[in-house]
CSV table of C-alpha atoms and ligand atoms in Angstrom, one decimal:
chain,number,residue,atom,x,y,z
A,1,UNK,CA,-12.4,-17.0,-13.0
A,2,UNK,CA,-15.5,-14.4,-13.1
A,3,UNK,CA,-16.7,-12.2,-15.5
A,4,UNK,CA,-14.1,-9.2,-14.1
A,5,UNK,CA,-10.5,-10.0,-14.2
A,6,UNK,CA,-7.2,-8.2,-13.7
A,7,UNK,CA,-3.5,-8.5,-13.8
A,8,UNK,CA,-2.9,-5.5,-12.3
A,9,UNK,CA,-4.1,-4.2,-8.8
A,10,UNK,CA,-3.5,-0.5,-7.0
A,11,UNK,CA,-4.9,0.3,-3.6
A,12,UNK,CA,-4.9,4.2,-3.2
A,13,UNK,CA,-3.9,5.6,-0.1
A,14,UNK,CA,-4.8,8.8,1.9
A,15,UNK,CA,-4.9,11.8,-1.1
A,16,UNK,CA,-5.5,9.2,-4.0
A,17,UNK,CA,-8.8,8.3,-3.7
A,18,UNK,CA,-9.1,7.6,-7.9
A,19,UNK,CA,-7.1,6.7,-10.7
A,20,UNK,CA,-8.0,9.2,-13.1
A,21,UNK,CA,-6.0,7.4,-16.3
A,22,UNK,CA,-8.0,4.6,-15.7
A,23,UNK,CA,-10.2,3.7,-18.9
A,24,UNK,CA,-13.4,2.3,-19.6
A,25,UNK,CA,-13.5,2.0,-16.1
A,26,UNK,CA,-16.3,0.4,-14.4
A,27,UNK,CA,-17.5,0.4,-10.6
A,28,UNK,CA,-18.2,-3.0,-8.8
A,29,UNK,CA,-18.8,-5.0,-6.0
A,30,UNK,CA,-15.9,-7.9,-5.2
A,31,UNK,CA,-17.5,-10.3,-2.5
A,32,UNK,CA,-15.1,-12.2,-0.5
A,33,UNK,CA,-15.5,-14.2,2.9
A,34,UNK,CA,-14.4,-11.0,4.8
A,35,UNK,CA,-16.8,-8.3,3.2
A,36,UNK,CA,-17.7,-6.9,0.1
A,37,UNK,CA,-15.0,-4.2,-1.6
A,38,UNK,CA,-16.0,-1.9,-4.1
A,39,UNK,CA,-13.3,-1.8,-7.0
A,40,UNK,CA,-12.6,0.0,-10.0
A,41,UNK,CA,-11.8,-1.6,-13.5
A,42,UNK,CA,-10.3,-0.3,-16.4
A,43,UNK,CA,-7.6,-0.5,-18.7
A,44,UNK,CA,-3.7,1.7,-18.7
A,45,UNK,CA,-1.4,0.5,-21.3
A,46,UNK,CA,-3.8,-2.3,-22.6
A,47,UNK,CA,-4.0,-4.2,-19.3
A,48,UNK,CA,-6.4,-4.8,-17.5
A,49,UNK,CA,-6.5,-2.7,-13.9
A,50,UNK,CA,-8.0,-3.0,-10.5
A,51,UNK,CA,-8.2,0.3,-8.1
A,52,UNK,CA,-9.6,0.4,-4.7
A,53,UNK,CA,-9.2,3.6,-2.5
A,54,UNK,CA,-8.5,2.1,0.6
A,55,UNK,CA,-9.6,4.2,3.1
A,56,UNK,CA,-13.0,4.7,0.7
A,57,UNK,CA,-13.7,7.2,-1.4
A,58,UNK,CA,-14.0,9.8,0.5
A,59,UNK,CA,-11.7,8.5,3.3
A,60,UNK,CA,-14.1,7.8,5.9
A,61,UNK,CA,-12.1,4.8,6.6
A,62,UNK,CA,-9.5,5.2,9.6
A,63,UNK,CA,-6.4,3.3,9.4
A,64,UNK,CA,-6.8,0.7,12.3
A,65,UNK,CA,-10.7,0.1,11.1
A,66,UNK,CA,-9.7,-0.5,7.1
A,67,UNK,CA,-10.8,-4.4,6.1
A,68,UNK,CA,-7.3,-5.5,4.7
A,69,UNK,CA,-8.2,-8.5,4.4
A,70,UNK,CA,-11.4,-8.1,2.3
A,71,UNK,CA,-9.4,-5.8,0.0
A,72,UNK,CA,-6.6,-8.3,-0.4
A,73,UNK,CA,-8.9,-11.1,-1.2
A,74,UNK,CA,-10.8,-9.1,-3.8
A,75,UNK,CA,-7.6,-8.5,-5.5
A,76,UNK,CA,-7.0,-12.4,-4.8
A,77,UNK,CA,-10.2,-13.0,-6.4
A,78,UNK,CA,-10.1,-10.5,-9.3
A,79,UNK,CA,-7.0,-12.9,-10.7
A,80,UNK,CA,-4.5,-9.7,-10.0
A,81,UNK,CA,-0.9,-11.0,-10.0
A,82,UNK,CA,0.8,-7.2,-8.9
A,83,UNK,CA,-0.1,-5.1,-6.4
A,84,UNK,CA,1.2,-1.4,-6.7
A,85,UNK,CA,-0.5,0.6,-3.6
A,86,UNK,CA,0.4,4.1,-1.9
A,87,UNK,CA,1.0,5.0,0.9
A,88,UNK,CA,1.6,8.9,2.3
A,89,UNK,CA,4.5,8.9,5.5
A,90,UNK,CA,6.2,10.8,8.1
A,91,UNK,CA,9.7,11.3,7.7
A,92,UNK,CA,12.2,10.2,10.7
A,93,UNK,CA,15.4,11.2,8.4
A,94,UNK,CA,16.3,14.7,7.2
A,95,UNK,CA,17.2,13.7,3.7
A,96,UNK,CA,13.5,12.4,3.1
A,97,UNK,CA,11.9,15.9,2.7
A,98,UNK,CA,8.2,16.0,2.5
A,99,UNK,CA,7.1,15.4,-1.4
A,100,UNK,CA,9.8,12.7,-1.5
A,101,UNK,CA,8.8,9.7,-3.1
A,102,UNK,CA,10.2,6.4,-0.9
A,103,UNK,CA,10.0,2.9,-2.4
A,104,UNK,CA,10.5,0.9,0.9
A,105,UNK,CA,11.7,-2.7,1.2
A,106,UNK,CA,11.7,-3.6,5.2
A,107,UNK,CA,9.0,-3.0,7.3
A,108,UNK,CA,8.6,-3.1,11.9
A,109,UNK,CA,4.9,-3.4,12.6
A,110,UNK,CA,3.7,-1.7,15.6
A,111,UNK,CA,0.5,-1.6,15.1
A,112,UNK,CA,-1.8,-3.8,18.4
A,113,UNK,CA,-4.9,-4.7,17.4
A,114,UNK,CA,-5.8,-5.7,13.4
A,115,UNK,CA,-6.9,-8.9,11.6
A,116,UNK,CA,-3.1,-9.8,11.2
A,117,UNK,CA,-4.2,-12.7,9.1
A,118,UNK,CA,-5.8,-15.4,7.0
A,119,UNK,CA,-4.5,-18.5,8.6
A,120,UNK,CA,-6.5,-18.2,11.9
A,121,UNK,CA,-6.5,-22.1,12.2
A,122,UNK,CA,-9.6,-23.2,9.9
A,123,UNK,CA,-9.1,-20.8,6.9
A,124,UNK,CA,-8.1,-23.1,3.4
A,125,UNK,CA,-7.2,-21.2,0.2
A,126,UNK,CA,-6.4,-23.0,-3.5
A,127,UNK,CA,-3.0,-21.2,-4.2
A,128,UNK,CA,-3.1,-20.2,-8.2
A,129,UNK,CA,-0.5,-22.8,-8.5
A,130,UNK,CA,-3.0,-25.2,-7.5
A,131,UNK,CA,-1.7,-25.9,-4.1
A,132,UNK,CA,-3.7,-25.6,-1.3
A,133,UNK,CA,-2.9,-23.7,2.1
A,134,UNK,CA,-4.6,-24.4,5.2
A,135,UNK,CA,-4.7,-24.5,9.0
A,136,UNK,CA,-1.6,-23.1,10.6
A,137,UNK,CA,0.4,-21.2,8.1
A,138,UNK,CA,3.9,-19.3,9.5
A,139,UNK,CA,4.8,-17.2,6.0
A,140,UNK,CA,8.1,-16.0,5.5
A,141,UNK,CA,8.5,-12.3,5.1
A,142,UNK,CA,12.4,-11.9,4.7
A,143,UNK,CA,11.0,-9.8,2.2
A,144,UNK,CA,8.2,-8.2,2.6
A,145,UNK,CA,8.1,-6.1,-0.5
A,146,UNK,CA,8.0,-7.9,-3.8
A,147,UNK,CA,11.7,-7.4,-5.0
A,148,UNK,CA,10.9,-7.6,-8.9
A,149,UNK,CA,8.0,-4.9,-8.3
A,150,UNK,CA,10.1,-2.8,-6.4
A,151,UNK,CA,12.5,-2.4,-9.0
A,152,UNK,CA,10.2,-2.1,-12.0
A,153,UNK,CA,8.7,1.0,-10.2
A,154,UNK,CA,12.3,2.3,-9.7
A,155,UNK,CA,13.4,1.4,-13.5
A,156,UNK,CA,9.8,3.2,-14.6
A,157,UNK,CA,10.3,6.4,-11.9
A,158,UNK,CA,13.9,6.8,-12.8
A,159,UNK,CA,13.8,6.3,-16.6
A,160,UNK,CA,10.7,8.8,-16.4
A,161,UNK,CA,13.1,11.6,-14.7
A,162,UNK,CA,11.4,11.3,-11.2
A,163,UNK,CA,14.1,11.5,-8.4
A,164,UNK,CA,13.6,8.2,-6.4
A,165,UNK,CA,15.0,6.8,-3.1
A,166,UNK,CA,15.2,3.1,-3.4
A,167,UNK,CA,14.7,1.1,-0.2
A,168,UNK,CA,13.5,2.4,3.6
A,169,UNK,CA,12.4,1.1,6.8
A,170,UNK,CA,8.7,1.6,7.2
A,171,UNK,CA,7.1,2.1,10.5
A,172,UNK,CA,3.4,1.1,11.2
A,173,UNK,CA,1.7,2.4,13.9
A,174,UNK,CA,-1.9,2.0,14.8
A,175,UNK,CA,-3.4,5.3,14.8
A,176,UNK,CA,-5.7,7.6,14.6
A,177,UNK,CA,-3.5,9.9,16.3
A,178,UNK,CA,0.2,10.7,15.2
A,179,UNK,CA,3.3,9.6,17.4
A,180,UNK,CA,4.9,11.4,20.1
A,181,UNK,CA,8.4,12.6,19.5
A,182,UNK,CA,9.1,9.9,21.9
A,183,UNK,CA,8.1,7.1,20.0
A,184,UNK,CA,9.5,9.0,17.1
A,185,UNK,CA,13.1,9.2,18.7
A,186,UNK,CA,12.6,5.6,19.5
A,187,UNK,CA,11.8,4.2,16.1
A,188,UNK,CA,14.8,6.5,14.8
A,189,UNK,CA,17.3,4.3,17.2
A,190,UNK,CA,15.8,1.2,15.8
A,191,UNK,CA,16.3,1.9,11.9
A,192,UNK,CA,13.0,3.3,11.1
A,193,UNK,CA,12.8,5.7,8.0
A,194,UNK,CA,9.3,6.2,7.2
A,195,UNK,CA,6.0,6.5,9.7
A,196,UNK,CA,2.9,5.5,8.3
A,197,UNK,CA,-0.3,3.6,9.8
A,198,UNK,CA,-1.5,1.3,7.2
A,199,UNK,CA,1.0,-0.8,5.9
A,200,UNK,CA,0.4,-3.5,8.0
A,201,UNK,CA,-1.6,-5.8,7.9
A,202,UNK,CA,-1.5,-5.0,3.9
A,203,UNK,CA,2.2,-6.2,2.8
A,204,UNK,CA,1.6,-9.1,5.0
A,205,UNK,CA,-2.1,-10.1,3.5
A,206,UNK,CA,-0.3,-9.8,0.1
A,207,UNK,CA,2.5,-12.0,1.1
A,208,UNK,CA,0.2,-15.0,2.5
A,209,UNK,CA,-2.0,-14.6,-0.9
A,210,UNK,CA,1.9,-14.4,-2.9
A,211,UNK,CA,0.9,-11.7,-4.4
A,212,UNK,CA,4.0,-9.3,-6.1
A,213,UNK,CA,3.1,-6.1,-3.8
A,214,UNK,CA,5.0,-3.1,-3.1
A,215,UNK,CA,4.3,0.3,-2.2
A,216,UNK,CA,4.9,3.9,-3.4
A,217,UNK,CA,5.6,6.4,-0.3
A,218,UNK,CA,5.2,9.5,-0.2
A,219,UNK,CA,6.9,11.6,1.9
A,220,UNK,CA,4.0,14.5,3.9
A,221,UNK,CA,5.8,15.5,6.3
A,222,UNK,CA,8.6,15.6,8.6
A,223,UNK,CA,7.6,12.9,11.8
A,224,UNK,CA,6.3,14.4,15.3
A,225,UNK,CA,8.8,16.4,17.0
A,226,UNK,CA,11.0,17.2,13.9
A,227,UNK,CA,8.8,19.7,12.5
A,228,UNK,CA,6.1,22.2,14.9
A,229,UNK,CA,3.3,19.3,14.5
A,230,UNK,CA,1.4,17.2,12.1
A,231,UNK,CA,-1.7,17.9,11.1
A,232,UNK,CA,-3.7,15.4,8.5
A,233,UNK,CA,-4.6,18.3,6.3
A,234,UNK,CA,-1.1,18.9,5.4
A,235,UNK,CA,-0.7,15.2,4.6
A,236,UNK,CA,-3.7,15.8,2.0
A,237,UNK,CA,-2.1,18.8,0.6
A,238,UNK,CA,1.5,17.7,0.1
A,239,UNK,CA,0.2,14.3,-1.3
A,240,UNK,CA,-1.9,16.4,-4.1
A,241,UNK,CA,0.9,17.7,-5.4
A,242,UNK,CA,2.3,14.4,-6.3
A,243,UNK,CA,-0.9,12.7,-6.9
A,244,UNK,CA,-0.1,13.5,-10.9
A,245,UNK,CA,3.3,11.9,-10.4
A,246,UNK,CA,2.4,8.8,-8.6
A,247,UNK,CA,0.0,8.0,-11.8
A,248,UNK,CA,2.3,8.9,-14.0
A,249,UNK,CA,4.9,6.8,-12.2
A,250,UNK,CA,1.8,4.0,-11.9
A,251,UNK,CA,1.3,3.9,-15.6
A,252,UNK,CA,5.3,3.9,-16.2
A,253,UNK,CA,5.4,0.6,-14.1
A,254,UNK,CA,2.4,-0.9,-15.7
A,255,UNK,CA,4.2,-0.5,-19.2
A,256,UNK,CA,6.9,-2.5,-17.7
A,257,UNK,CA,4.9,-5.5,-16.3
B,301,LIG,N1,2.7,9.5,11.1
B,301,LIG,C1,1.9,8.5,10.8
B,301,LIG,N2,1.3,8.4,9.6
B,301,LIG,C2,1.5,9.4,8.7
B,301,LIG,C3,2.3,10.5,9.0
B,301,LIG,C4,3.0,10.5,10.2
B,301,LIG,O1,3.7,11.5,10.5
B,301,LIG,N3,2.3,11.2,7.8
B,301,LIG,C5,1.4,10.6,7.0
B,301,LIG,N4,1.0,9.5,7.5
């Protein structure tokens, strides 16, 4: 392992750009095969902490142009055994009002043209168990969202007072753009709870590295064609006011780990 290490990794979404109760934090450069990543470490609760604002710092980033896989192998890389990452969503269901905070635990990708992942045929990889992967990998994904992560952030949220809606079916679309109400309506009928663009090919990086990852949503905005429309500076407002409870909610979970 390198000079940096961590236990701990968060990848900020659109709105959280830095973790201010990060201490002693220091700025560097994570190479990888796939690009370089510039990561934060510090320290919450004693331990040792890895932050990387995924769509950069000042989210000049897009969803479908993000390098997920360069972010999840400096994690990898950095020795980080839990990835806690956020994520702001569209609503499909009325009871998910926007500032409601969404710990999902199913995922539908429909998103057409990422770096889906790792195992293109020649990639090899030394597991931290010491085994080795390599060639033509098919992962399992029956669940996609670490299941002991998931419910430390719900014991953490809960305990802390925070109301918290445990489980939903996240959508990921490509982007830029928002979705019509069409596709909307459509990905109501097919269990969808949650809208977002940048899940995937994230939960699924994590999952071929077996990395513990799950996500914190939160809730901007009601999905096209349930509200008048969707603009991205309303998902930048509504996610500032809970950007103080996600790191509050961030450090809970870290206590518990
Ligand atoms: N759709 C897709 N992504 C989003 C949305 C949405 O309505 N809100 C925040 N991210």
């Amino acid at each position: 392992m390198g000079k940096y290490e961590a236990e701990i990794g968060i990848i900020g979404g659109s709105g959280f750009y830095e973790l201010f109760n990060l201490m002693n934090k220091e700025t560097i450069n994570v190479e990888t095969p796939f690009g370089s990543v510039s990561v934060e470490i510090g320290e919450i609760a004693d331990k040792k902490v890895a932050f990387l604002a995924r769509h950069g710092k000042a989210h000049t980033v897009p969803p479908h142009k993000v390098n997920y896989k360069a972010n999840a192998m400096s994690m990898f890389k950095l020795g980080v055994s839990y990835v806690i990452a956020t994520n702001a969503v569209g609503s499909l269901r009325e009871h998910l009002a926007p500032g409601a905070i969404v710990i999902p635990n199913q995922i539908i990708d429909f998103t057409k043209n990422r770096d889906y992942t790792f195992f293109n045929g020649s990639f090899s990889i030394k597991m931290r168990d010491g085994s080795i992967k390599k060639g033509v990998v098919h992962t399992d994904v029956t669940e996609p969202y670490c299941e002991e992560l998931r419910r430390k952030i719900i014991n953490a949220a809960s305990a802390a007072g925070y109301k918290i809606h445990d489980g939903g079916v996240y959508v990921c679309t490509e982007g830029p753009r928002f979705e019509t109400p069409a596709e909307i309506n459509f990905f109501k009928m097919i269990g969808g709870d949650l809208v977002g663009m940048t899940a995937s090919p994230e939960v699924f990086l994590f999952k071929e590295l077996e990395i513990c990852y799950a996500s914190i949503c939160v809730v901007t905005n009601y999905a096209a064609g349930m509200q008048k429309r969707v603009t991205h500076e309303e998902v930048l407002e509504i996610f500032n006011k809970r950007k103080k409870d996600i790191a509050e909610i961030i450090k809970k979970t870290i206590k518990l780990i």
